[in-house]
XYZ file of C-alpha atoms in Angstrom:
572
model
C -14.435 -50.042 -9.811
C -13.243 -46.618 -11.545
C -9.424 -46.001 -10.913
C -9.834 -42.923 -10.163
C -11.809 -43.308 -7.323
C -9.644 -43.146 -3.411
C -11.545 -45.290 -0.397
C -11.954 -43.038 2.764
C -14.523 -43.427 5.013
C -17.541 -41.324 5.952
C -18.286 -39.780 9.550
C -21.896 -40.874 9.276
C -21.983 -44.001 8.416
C -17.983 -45.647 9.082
C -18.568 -47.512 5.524
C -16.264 -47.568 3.088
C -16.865 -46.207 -0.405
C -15.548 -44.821 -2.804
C -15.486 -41.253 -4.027
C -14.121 -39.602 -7.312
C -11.756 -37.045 -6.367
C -13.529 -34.663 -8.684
C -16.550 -34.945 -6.558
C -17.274 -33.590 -3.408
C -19.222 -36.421 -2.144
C -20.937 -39.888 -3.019
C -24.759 -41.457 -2.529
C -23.385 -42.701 0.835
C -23.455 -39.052 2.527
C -26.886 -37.973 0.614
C -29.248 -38.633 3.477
C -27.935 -37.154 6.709
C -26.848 -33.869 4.804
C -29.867 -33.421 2.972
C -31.882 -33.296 6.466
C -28.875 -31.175 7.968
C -29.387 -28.675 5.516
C -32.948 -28.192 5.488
C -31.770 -27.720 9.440
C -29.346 -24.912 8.458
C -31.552 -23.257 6.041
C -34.257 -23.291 8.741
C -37.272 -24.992 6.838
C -36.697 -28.648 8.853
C -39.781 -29.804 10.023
C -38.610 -32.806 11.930
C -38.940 -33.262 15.639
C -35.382 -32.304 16.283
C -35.622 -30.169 13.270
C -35.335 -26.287 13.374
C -38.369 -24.055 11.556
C -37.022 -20.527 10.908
C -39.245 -17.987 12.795
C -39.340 -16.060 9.233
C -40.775 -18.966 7.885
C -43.894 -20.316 9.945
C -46.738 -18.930 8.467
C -46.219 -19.820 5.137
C -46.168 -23.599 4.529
C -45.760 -23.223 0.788
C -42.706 -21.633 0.741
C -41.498 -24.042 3.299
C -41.903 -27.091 0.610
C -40.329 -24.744 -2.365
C -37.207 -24.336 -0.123
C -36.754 -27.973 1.228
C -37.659 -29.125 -3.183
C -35.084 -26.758 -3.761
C -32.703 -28.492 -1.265
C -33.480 -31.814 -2.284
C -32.872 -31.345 -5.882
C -29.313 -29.979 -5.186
C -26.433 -32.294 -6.649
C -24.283 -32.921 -3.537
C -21.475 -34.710 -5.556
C -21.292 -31.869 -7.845
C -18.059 -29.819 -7.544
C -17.722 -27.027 -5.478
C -18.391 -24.278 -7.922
C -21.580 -25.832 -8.666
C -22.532 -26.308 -5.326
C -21.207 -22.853 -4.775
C -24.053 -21.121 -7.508
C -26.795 -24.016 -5.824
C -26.622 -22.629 -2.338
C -26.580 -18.908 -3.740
C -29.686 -19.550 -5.411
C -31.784 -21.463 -2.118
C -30.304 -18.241 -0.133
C -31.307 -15.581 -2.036
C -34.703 -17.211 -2.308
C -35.066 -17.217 0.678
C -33.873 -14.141 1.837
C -36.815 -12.777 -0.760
C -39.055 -14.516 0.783
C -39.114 -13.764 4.837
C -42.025 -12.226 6.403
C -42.052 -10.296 10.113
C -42.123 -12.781 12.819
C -45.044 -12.445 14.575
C -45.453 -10.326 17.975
C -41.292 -9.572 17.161
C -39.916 -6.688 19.971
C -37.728 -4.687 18.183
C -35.195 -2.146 19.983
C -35.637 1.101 17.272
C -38.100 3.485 19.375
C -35.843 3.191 21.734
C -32.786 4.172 19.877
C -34.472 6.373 17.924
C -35.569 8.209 20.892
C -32.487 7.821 23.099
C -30.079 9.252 19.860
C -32.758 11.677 18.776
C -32.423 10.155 15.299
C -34.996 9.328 12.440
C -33.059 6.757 10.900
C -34.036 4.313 13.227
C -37.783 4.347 12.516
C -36.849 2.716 8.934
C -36.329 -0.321 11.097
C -40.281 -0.349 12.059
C -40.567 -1.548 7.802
C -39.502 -5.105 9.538
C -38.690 -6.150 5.693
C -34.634 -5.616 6.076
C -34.866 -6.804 9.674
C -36.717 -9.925 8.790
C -34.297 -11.094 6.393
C -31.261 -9.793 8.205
C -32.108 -11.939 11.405
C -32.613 -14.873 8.720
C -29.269 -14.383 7.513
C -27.871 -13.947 10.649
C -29.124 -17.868 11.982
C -28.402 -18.891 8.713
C -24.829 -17.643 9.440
C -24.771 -19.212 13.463
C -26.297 -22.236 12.126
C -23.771 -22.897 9.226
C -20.928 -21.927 11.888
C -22.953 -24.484 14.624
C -22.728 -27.310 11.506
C -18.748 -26.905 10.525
C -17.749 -26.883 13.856
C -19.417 -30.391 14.932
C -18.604 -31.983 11.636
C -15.313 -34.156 11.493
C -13.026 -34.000 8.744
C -14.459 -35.988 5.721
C -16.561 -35.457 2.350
C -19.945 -33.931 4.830
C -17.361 -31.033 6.449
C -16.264 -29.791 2.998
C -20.015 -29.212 2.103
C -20.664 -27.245 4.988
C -17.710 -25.650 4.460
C -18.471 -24.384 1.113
C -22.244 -23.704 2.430
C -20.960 -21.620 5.592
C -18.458 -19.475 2.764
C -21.446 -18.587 0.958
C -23.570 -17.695 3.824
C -21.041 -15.228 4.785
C -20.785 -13.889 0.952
C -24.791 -14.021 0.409
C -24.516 -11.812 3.815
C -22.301 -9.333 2.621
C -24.516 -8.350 -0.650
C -27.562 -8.300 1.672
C -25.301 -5.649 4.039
C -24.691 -3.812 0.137
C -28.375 -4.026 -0.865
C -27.390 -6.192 -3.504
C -29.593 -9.362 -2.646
C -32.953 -8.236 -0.921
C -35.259 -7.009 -3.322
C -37.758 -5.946 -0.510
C -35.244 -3.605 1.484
C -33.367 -0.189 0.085
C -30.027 0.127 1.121
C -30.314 2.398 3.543
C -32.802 0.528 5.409
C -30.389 -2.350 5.712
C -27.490 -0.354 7.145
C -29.733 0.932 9.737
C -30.874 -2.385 11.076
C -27.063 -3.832 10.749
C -26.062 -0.747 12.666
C -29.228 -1.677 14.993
C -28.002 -4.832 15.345
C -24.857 -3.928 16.426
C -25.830 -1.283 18.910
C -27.643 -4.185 20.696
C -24.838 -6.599 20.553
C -21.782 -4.572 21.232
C -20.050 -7.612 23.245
C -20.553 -10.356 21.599
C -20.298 -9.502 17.332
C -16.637 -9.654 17.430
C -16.444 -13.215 15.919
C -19.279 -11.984 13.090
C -17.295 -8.657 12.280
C -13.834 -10.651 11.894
C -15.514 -13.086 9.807
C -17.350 -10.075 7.743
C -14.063 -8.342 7.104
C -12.021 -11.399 6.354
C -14.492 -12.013 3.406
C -14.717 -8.159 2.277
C -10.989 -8.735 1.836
C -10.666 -11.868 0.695
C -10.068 -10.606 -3.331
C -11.476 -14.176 -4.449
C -14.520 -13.562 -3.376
C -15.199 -9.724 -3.181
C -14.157 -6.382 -4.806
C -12.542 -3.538 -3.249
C -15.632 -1.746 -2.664
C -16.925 -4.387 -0.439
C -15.716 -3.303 3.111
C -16.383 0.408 2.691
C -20.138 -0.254 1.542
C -21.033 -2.577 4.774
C -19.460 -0.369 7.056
C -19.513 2.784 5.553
C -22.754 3.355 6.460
C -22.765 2.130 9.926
C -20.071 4.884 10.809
C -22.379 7.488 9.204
C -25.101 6.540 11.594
C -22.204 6.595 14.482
C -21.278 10.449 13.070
C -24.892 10.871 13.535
C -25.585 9.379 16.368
C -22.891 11.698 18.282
C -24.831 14.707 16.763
C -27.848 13.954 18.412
C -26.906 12.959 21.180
C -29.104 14.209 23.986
C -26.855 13.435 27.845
C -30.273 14.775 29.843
C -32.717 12.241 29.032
C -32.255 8.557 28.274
C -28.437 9.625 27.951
C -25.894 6.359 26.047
C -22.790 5.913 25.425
C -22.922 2.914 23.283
C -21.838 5.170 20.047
C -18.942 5.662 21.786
C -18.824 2.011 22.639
C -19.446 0.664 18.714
C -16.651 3.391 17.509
C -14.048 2.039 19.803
C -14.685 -1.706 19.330
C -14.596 -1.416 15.542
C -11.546 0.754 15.488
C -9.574 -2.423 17.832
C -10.619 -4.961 15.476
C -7.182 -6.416 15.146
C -6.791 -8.744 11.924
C -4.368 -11.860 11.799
C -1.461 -9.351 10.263
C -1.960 -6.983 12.810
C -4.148 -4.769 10.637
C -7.237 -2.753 11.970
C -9.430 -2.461 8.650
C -11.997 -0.168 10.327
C -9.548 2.462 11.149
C -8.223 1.992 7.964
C -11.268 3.043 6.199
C -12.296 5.537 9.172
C -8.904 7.765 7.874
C -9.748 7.093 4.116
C -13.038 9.100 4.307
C -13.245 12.605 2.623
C -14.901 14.115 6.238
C -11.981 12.479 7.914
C -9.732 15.468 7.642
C -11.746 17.968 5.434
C -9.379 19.494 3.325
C -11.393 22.156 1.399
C -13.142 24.724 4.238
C -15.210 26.672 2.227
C -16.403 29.322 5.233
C -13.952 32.088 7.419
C -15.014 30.154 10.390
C -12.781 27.212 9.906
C -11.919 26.279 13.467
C -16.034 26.002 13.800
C -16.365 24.527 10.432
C -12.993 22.061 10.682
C -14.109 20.673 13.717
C -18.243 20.664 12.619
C -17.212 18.912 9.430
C -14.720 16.697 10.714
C -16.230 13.300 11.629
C -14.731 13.019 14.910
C -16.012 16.416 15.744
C -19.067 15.717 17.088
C -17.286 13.482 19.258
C -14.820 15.646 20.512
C -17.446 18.226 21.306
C -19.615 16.644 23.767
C -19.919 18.642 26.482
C -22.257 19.348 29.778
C -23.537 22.710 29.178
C -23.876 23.122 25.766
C -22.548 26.483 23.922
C -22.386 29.912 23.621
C -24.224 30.552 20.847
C -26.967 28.745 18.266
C -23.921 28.382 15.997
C -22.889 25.891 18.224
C -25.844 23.565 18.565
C -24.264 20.771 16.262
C -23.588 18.394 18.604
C -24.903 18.190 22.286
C -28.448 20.127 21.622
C -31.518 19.924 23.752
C -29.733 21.374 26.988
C -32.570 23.371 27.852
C -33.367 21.438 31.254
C -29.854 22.641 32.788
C -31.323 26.239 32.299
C -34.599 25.605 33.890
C -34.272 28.354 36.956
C -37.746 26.574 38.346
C -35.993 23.709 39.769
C -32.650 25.107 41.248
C -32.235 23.083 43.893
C -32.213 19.772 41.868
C -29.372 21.669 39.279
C -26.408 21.193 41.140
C -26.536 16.896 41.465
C -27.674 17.347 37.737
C -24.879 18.767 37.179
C -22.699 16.530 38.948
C -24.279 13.734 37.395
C -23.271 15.213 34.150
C -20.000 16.004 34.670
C -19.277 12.426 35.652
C -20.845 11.070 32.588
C -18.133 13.495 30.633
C -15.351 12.249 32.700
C -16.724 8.751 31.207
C -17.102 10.356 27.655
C -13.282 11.217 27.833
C -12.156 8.096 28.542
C -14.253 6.772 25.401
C -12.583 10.031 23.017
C -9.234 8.739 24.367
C -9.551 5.076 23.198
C -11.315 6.575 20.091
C -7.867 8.252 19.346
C -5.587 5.493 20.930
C -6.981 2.827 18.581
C -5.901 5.264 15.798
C -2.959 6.366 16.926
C -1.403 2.814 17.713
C -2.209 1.406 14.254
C 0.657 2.422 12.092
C -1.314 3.219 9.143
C -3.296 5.479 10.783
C -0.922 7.252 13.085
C 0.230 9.441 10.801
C -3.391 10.866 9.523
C -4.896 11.347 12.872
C -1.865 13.605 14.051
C -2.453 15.746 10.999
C -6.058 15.613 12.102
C -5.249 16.870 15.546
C -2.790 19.345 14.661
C -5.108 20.548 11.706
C -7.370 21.358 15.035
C -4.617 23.244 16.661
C -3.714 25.803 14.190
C -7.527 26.243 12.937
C -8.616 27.183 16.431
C -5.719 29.179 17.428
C -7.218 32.284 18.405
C -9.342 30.710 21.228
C -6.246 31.345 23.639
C -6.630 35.411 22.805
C -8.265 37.829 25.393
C -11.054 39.041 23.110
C -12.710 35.727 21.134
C -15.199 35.310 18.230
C -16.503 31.980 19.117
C -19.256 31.670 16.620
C -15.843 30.957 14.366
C -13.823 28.743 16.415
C -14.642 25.170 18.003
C -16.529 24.978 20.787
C -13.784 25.293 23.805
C -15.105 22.049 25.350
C -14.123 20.411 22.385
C -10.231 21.222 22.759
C -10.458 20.773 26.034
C -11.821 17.352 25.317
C -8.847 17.212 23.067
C -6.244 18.198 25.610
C -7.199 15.304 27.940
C -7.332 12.718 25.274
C -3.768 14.004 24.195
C -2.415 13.598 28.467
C -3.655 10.471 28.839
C -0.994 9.336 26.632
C 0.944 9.007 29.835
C 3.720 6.581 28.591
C 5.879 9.225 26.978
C 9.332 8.706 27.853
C 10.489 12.381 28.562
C 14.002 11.455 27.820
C 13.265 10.267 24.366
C 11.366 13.465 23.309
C 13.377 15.357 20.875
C 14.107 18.875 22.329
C 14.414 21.013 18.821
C 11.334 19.488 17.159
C 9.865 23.144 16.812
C 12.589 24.017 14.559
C 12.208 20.853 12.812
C 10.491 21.802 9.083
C 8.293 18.438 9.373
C 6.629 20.020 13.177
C 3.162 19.950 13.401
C 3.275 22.911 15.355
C 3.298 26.302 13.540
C 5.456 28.488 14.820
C 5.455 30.947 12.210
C 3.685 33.551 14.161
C 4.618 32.270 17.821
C 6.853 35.358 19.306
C 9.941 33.699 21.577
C 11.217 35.238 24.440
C 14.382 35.757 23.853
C 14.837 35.664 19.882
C 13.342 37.665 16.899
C 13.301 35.877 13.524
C 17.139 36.610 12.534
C 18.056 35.078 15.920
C 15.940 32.252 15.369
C 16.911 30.927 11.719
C 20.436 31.602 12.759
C 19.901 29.062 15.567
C 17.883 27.198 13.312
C 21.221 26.598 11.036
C 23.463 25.631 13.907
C 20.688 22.304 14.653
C 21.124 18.739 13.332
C 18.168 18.593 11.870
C 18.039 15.266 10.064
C 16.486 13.232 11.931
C 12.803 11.873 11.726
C 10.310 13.282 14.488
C 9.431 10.375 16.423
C 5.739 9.215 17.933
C 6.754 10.262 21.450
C 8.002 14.018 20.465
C 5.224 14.863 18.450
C 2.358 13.616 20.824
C 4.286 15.823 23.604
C 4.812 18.866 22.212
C 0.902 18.438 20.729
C -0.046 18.121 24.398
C 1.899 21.434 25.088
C 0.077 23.160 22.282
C -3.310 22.351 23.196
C -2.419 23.187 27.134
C -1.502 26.502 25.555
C -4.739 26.647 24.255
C -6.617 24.879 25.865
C -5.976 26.019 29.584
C -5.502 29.878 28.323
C -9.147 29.488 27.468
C -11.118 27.833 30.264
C -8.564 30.186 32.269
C -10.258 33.428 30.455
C -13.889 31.732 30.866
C -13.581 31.354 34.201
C -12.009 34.800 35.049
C -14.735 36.009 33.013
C -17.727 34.002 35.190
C -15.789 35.678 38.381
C -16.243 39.184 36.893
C -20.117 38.088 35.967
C -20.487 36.791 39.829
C -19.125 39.778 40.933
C -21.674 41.947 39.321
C -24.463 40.060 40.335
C -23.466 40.257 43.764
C -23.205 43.783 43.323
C -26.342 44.691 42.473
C -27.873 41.895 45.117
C -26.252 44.333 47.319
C -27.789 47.321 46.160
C -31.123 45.431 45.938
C -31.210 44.778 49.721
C -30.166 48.092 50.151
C -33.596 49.318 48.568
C -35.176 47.001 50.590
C -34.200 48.426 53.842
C -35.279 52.108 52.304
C -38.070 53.896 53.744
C -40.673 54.835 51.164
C -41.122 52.065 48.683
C -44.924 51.132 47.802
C -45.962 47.349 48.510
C -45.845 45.762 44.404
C -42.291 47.468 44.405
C -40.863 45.790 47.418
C -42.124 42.754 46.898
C -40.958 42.678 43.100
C -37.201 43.550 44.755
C -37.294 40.606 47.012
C -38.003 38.268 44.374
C -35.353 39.616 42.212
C -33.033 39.106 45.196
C -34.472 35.476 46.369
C -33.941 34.654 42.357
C -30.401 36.271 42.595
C -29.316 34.167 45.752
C -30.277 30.967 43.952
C -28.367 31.690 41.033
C -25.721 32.224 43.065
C -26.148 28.169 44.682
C -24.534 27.283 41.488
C -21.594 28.901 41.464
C -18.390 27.300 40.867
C -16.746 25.687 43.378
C -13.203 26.808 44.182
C -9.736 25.286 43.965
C -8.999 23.409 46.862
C -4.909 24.458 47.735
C -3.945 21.370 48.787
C -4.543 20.172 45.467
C -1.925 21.974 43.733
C 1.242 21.387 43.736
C 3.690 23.905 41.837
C 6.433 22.500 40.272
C 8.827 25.269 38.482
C 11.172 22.470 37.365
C 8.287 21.297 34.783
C 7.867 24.997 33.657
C 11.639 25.237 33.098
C 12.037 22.443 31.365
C 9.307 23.751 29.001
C 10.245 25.191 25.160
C 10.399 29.098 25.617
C 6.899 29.562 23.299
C 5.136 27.547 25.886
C 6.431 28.802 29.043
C 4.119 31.940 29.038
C 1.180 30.098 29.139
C 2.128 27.651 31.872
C 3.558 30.784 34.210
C -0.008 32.918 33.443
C -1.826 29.591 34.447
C 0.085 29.126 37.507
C -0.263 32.754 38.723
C -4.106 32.511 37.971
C -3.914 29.544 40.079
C -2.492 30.971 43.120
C -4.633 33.759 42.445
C -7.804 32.149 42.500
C -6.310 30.306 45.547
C -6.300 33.519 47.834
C -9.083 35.112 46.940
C -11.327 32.519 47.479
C -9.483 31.050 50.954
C -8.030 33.756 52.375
């Protein structure tokens, strides 16, 4: 007997041999791997066995793979075991076919998200061999977690590593040489979509090996996921809230961005900040609070909205709203619209988790206020009486903003730096802001007199962000609204003046009759009017004004007064 063999003793068979450390296994083992293997790789044809569903109607290749199998060298070391198992997998992968009568969930996505890409899953070549590698993967997990420790466990060990690895070039398009690339993200991204509660333990295990350096390059996270967030970006562009209206976009964004790794990284947000369309720096148009926040690619996600836009320019995200407009069905508009304001409310409270998830990582924190203060200053003008809109954001979408920003409800007011405007790292430009009390001489003068040296902390900056965008933000549903009044107004005007015809001695038949169905069309436009302010609702609170910074006051005393106007002439 060799000295350099140890005695242990083997799980399957409690008989003692002995094994060359160099090895990974002796003649012992052979038997009950070999047939759990041809179980893993899915071409077992045993009674107990398992036949992979990619696999039953073609016997032949069913022999190649279990020859292939068989003629593996289990006591070989584990680099050679390592380039074995490669080979059986990617021959494998090659070699899938459709199952047969197979459902598959892409009409339906591609009809509820309005988006072509879908359809490239009807091919069934990527989705074949990505549901191979997928039990592939379950089964190797299945194996390593019944095996004991021993000589067996280390085999499945090294077989369930290069599952995972063999999975990772198939999500790059570097194994299949059936399926493009982009056909493979889209059924990955399918897959997902489908599975949003239960791929946690696959996406951990997916990233762990994009980062392990041993086994992958750097590349290797962005190209599996990459794609998958451009289908997310596109996904929120389509998105259509009438008919067959999801949220599970929304859904897949937030559960990849709270991936949480063992050293409290989230990888996902990582790379979501390290894409050029995270914060587009170059805006090549005039219109760059339109084009900032088209471009971006949370944009399409902070513009969601329930009635769409003001102009064709702004049909980017949220298109197809034609059905709110339908004047034939009127009486069915206002639970419509009820219906879709509550789906927004929902929508917010994804955008706010969206954000949170960014904001709470510490590598990201800093890049998503930029992004959101970025939005500020490009979309300024919004708060001014007269408005381009075709070049500014959609005003839904910073008012999507502004409640994403006050649900950050845990800001400690007493630990919110008072002087951060004058602070040269602010977010906030106040270049052009006008004080109350100070011109510019006044105001570097004070300036001087400040310590200044400290570093802006999380709580300040997300505070005086939320005042910004209120400034905004409320200043322009404030003018919208004022400006529906004025629009209401005129339209009960001229109802008036139309019943006043009607009552008018004179008229011929066709012209009476054409002036009571411009007033019965009138009256039912006027069914969906906004409701009013209820003044038990509001509360004022001038201590919260006060304790505001002078540039913001303004805006919070004109919103209050609108308020209490809107109050009393609607009640009273």
């Amino acid at each position: 007997m060799s000295d350099n063999c140890d005695s242990i003793v083997t799980p399957e068979s409690a008989v003692i041999v002995q094994r060359d450390p160099n090895k990974v296994v002796c003649s012992a083992d052979l038997v009950p791997i070999s047939d759990r293997l041809e179980h893993v790789f899915g071409v077992s044809i045993a009674t107990n066995g398992t036949l992979a569903a990619e696999f039953d109607s073609s016997p032949e290749l069913i022999i190649k793979l279990q020859n292939m199998l068989k003629s593996i060298d289990l006591s070989s070391d584990k680099v050679s075991l390592s380039f074995a198992f490669d080979h059986v997998i990617m021959e494998a992968v090659n070699a899938t076919k459709p199952r047969k009568n197979s459902m598959d969930a892409s009409d339906l996505l591609a009809e509820t998200y309005i988006n072509p890409a879908f359809k490239s899953c009807l091919s069934k070549a990527a989705s074949s061999a990505f549901d191979y590698l997928i039990g592939l993967y379950e089964r190797c997990n299945s194996l390593v977690n019944q095996s004991q420790l021993g000589t067996s466990a280390k085999i499945y060990t090294i077989l369930s590593e290069r599952a995972k690895l063999q999975f990772i070039l198939f999500l790059r398009g570097l194994l299949s040489t059936n399926s493009s690339y982009q056909d493979i993200s889209t059924v990955f991204a399918k897959f997902l979509f489908t599975n949003i509660e239960s791929i946690t333990p696959l996406l951990r295990d997916i990233i762990v090996c994009c980062k392990d350096v041993a086994l992958t390059d750097d590349g290797a996270l962005a190209e599996v996921f990459g794609p998958v967030l451009d289908i997310l970006r596109s996904c929120a562009t389509h998105i259509n809230m009438i008919k067959q209206f999801e949220d599970k976009h929304y859904s897949l964004l937030v559960h990849l961005l709270e991936i949480k790794m063992a050293d409290n990284s989230r990888p996902i947000a990582d790379l979501l900040v390290s894409r050029p369309d995270f914060h587009p720096k170059q805006l090549i148009t005039d219109f760059k609070g339109r084009e900032f926040v088209h471009s971006s690619f949370l944009g399409p996600f902070i513009a969601f909205s329930v009635a769409g836009s003001q102009s064709p320019l702004y049909e980017f995200c949220f298109d197809h709203n034609d059905v709110l407009f339908d004047y034939n069905d009127l009486e069915n508009k206002e639970p419509k619209i009820s219906e879709c304001q509550t789906q927004l409310r929902m929508m917010r409270i994804k955008m706010h988790q969206i954000f949170h998830a960014l904001i709470v990582n510490a590598s990201t924190r800093n890049q998503t206020l930029s992004y959101i203060s970025e939005m500020l200053d490009t979309n300024r003008k919004l708060s001014q009486i007269q408005v381009e809109y075709e070049q500014l954001a959609n005003p839904t979408a910073m008012l999507n903003m502004l409640s994403i920003l006050l649900d950050f409800d845990k800001i400690p007011v007493e630990k919110i730096q008072d002087d951060y405007i004058f602070h040269s790292k602010c977010r906030i430009k106040m270049t052009e802001v006008n004080t109350l009390k100070m011109d510019s001489d006044m105001l570097e003068a004070y300036r001087a007199k400040i310590d200044l040296s400290y570093t802006p902390s999380f709580n300040t900056e997300c505070f005086y962000l939320t005042i910004a965008f209120m400034g905004i933000s409320m200043t322009t549903m404030v003018n919208n609204l004022s400006r529906m009044d004025r629009h209401i107004y005129e339209i009960r005007r001229q109802l008036r003046e139309a019943e006043e015809q009607l009552q008018r001695k004179g008229q011929n038949p066709s012209q009476l009759n054409r002036i009571r169905a411009i007033t019965q069309r009138t009256k039912e436009l006027l069914k969906v009017e906004l409701g009013g302010v209820d003044p038990r609702s509001f509360t004022p609170c001038v201590e919260r004004f006060a304790s505001l910074p002078e540039p913001f006051l303004e805006t919070g005393i004109e919103f209050l007064h609108f308020l209490l106007e809107f109050v009393s002439k609607h009640y009273f």
